[in-house]
Short mmCIF file of C-alpha atoms in Angstrom, two decimals:
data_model
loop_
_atom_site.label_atom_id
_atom_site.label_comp_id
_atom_site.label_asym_id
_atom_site.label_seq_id
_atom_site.Cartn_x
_atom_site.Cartn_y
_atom_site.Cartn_z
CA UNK P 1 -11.08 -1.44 -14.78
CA UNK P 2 -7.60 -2.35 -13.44
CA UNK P 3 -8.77 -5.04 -11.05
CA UNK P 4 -5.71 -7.36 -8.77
CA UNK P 5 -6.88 -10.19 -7.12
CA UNK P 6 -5.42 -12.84 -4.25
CA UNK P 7 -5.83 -16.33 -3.16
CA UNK P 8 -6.01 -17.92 -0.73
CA UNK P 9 -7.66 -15.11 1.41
CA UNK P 10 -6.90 -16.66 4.49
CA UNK P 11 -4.02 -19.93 4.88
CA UNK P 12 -2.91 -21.66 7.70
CA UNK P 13 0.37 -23.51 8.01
CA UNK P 14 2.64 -25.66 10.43
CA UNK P 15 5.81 -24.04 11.08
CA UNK P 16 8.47 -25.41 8.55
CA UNK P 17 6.17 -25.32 5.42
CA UNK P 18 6.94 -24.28 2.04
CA UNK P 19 3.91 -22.17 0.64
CA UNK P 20 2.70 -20.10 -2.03
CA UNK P 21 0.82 -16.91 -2.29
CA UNK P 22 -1.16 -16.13 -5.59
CA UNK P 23 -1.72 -12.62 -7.06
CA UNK P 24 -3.83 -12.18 -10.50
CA UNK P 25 -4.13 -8.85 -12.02
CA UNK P 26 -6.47 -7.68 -15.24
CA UNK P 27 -4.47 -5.66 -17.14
CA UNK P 28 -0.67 -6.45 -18.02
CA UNK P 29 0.64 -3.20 -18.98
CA UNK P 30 2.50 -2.97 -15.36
CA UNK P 31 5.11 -1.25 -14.72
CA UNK P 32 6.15 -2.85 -11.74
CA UNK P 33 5.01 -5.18 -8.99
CA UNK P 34 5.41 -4.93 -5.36
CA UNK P 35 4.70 -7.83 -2.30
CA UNK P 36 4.23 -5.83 1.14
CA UNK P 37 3.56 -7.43 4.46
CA UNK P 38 1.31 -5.64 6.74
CA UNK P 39 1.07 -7.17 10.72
CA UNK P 40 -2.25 -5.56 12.62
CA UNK P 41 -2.81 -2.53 13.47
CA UNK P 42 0.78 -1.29 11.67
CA UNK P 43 1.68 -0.05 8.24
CA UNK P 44 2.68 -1.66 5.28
CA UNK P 45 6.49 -2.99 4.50
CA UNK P 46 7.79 -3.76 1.70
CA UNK P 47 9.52 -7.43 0.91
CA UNK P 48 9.60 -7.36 -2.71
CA UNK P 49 9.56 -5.57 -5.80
CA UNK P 50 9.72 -7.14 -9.62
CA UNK P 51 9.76 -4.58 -12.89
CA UNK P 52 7.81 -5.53 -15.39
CA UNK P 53 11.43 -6.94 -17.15
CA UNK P 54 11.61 -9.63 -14.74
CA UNK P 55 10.70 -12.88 -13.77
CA UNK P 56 11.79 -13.34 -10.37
CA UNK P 57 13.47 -11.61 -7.14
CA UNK P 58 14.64 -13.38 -4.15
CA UNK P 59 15.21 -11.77 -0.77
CA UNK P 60 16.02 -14.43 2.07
CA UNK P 61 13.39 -17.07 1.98
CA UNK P 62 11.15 -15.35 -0.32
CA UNK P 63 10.68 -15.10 -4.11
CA UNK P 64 8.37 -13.56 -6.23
CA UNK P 65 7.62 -14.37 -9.85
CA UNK P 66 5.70 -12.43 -12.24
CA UNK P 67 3.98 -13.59 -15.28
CA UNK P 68 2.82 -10.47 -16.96
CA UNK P 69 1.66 -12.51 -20.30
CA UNK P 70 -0.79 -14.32 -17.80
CA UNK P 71 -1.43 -11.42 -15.19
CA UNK P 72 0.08 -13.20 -12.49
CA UNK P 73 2.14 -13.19 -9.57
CA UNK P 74 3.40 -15.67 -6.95
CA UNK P 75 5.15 -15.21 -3.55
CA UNK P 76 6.80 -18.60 -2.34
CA UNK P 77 7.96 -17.99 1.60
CA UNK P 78 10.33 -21.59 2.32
CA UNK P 79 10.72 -22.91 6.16
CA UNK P 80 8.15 -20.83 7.29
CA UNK P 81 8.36 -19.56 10.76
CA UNK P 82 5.29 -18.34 13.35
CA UNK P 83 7.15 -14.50 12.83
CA UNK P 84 5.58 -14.86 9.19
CA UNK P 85 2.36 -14.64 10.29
CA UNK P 86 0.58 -11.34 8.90
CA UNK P 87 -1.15 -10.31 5.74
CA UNK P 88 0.11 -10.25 2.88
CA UNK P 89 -0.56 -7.52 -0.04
CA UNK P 90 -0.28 -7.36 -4.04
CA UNK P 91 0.56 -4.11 -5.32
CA UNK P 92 0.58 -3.70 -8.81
CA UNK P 93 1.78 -0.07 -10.55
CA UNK P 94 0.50 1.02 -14.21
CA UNK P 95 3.09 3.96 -13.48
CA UNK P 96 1.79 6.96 -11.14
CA UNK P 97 0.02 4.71 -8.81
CA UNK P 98 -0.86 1.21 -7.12
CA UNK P 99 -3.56 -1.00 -7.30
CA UNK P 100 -4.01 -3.12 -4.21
CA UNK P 101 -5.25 -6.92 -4.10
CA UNK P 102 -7.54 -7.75 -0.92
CA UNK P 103 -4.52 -9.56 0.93
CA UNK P 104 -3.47 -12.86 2.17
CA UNK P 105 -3.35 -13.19 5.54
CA UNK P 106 -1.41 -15.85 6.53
CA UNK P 107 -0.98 -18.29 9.80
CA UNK P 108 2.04 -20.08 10.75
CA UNK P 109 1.26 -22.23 13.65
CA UNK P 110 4.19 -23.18 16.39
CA UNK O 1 16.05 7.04 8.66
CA UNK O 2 12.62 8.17 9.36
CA UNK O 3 11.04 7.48 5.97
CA UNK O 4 7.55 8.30 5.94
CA UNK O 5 6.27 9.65 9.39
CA UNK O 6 2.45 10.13 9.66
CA UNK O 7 0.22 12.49 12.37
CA UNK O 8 -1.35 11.66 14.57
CA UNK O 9 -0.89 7.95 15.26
CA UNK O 10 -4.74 8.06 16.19
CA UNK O 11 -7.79 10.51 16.27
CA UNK O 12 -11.39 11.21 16.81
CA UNK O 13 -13.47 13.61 15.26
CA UNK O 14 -16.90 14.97 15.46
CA UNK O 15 -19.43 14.91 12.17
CA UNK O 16 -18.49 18.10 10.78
CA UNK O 17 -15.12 19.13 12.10
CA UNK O 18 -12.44 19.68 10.10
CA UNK O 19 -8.70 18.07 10.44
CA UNK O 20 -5.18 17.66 8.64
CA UNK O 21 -3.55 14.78 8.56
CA UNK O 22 0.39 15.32 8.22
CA UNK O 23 2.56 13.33 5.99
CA UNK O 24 6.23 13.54 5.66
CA UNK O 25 9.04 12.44 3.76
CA UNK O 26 13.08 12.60 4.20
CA UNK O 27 14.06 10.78 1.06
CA UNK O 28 13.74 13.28 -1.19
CA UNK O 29 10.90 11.54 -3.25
CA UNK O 30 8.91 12.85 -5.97
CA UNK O 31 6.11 10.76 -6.17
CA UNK O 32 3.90 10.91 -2.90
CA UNK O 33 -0.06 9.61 -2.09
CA UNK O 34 -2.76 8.84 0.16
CA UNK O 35 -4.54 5.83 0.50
CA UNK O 36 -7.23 4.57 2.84
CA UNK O 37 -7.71 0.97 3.66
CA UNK O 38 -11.36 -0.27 4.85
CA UNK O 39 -12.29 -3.85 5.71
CA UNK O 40 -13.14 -5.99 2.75
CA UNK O 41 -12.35 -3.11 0.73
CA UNK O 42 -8.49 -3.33 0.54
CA UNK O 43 -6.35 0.11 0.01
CA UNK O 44 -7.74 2.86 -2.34
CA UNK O 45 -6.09 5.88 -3.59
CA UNK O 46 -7.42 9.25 -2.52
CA UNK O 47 -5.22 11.89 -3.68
CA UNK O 48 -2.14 11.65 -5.33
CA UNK O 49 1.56 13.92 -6.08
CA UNK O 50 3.78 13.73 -8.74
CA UNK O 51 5.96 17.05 -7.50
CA UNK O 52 5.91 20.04 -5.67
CA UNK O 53 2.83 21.76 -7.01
CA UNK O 54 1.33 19.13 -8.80
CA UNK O 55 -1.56 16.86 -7.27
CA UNK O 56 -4.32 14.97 -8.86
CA UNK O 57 -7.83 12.46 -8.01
CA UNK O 58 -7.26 8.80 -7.23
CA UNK O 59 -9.95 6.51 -7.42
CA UNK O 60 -12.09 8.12 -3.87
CA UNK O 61 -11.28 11.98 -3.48
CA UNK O 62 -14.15 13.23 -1.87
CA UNK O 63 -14.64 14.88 1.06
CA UNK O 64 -10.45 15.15 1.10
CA UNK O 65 -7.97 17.76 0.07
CA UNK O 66 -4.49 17.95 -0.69
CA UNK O 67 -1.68 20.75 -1.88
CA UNK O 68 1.81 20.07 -2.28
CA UNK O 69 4.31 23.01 -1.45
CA UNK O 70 7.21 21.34 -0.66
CA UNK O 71 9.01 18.12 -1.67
CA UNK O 72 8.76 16.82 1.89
CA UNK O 73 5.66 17.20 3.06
CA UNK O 74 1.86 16.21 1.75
CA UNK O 75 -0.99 16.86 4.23
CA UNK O 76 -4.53 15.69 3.48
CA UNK O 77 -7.17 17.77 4.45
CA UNK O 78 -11.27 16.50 5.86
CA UNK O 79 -12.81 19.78 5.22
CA UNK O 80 -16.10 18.24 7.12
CA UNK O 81 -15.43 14.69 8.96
CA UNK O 82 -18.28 12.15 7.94
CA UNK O 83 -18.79 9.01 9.77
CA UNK O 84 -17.98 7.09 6.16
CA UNK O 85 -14.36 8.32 6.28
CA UNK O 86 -13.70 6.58 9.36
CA UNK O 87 -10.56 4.51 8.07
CA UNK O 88 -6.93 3.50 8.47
CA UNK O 89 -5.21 5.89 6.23
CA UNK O 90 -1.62 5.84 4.86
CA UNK O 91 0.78 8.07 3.10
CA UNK O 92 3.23 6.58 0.61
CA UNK O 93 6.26 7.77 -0.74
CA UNK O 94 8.42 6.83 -4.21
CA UNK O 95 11.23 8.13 -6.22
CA UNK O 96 9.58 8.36 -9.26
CA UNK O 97 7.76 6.38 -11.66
CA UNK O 98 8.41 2.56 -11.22
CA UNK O 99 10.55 2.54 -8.24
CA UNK O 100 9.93 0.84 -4.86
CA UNK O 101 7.40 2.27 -2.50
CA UNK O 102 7.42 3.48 1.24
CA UNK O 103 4.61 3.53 3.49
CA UNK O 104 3.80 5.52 6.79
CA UNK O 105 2.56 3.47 9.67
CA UNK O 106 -0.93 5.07 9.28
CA UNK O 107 -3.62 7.23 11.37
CA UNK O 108 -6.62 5.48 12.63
CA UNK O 109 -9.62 7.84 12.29
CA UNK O 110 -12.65 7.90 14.00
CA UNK O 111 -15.76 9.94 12.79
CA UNK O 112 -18.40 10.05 15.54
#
């Protein structure tokens, strides 16, 4: 079974830090892999998406990395600011359809 | 842009009754699905569309419904509410195979 997987499930940050989100996934015939933030109570938005041909994308102060040899998956967020509080969510696409990891959710503290 | 716009925001239904929840798209996209998200349980794929008059199972399609008839719009169906599909659920929305993925902003539904 196509299983994705995320830790930390809960972090908690000063304002300013440089951190890292981890996402592991069990099979690594992906076709693509997309980071979504998701604030309460709202839907999800998307921040990043790799193919399965790359290593990295940058938007802002994120970048996500993708490993597919090694099933994984890192978001780094730099300076991070109390607005980048939320959850975080792994998607992972074999081709019709995602696969979800549990989340992140993520503190930034003033 | 609208995107994906879902309906209603939030609802409550009996045991038994019957509802549709609306999805709809402006972008033209192919590929379109449901998901529902539960605590501890993450997002899970209910029913899924690959085209106008084309839909298949995801991973927890029952009690739910789905047809296709236009590229626009995909509206999931509770033929009889049960108090274990009271969820958060969303519609997404993709070009095609590979591409980036849109989300609604979900419906909240209560089963009582």
């Amino acid at each position: 079974k196509q299983e994705v997987t995320q830790i930390p499930a809960a972090l908690s940050v000063p304002e300013g830090e440089n951190l890292v989100l981890n996402c592991s996934f069990t099979d690594s015939a992906i076709y693509n892999l997309q980071w979504f933030r998701q604030d309460p109570g709202k839907g999800l938005t998307s921040l990043l998406l790799i193919q399965s041909s790359q290593r990295e994308q940058t938007s802002g102060r994120l970048n996500a990395s993708l490993d597919k040899s090694s099933g994984r998956s890192t978001l780094y967020i730099a300076a991070s600011q109390p607005g980048d509080s939320a959850t975080y969510l792994c998607a992972v696409s074999y081709g019709q359809n995602f696969v979800f990891g549990p989340g992140t959710r993520l503190s930034v503290l003033p | 842009n609208a995107g994906v716009t879902q309906t209603p925001k939030f609802q409550v239904l009996k045991t038994g009754q019957s509802m549709t929840l609306q999805c709809a798209q402006d972008m033209n996209h192919e590929y379109m699905s449901w998901y529902r998200q539960d605590p501890g349980m993450g997002l899970r794929l209910i029913h899924y569309s690959v085209g106008a008059g084309i839909t298949d199972q995801g991973e927890v399609p029952n009690g739910y419904n789905v047809s296709r008839s236009t590229t626009e719009d995909f509206p999931l169906r509770l033929l009889s509410a049960a108090p274990s599909q009271t969820s958060v659920y969303f519609c997404a929305s993709r070009r095609g195979k590979g591409t980036e993925a849109f989300f609604g902003q979900g419906t909240r539904l209560t089963v009582v």
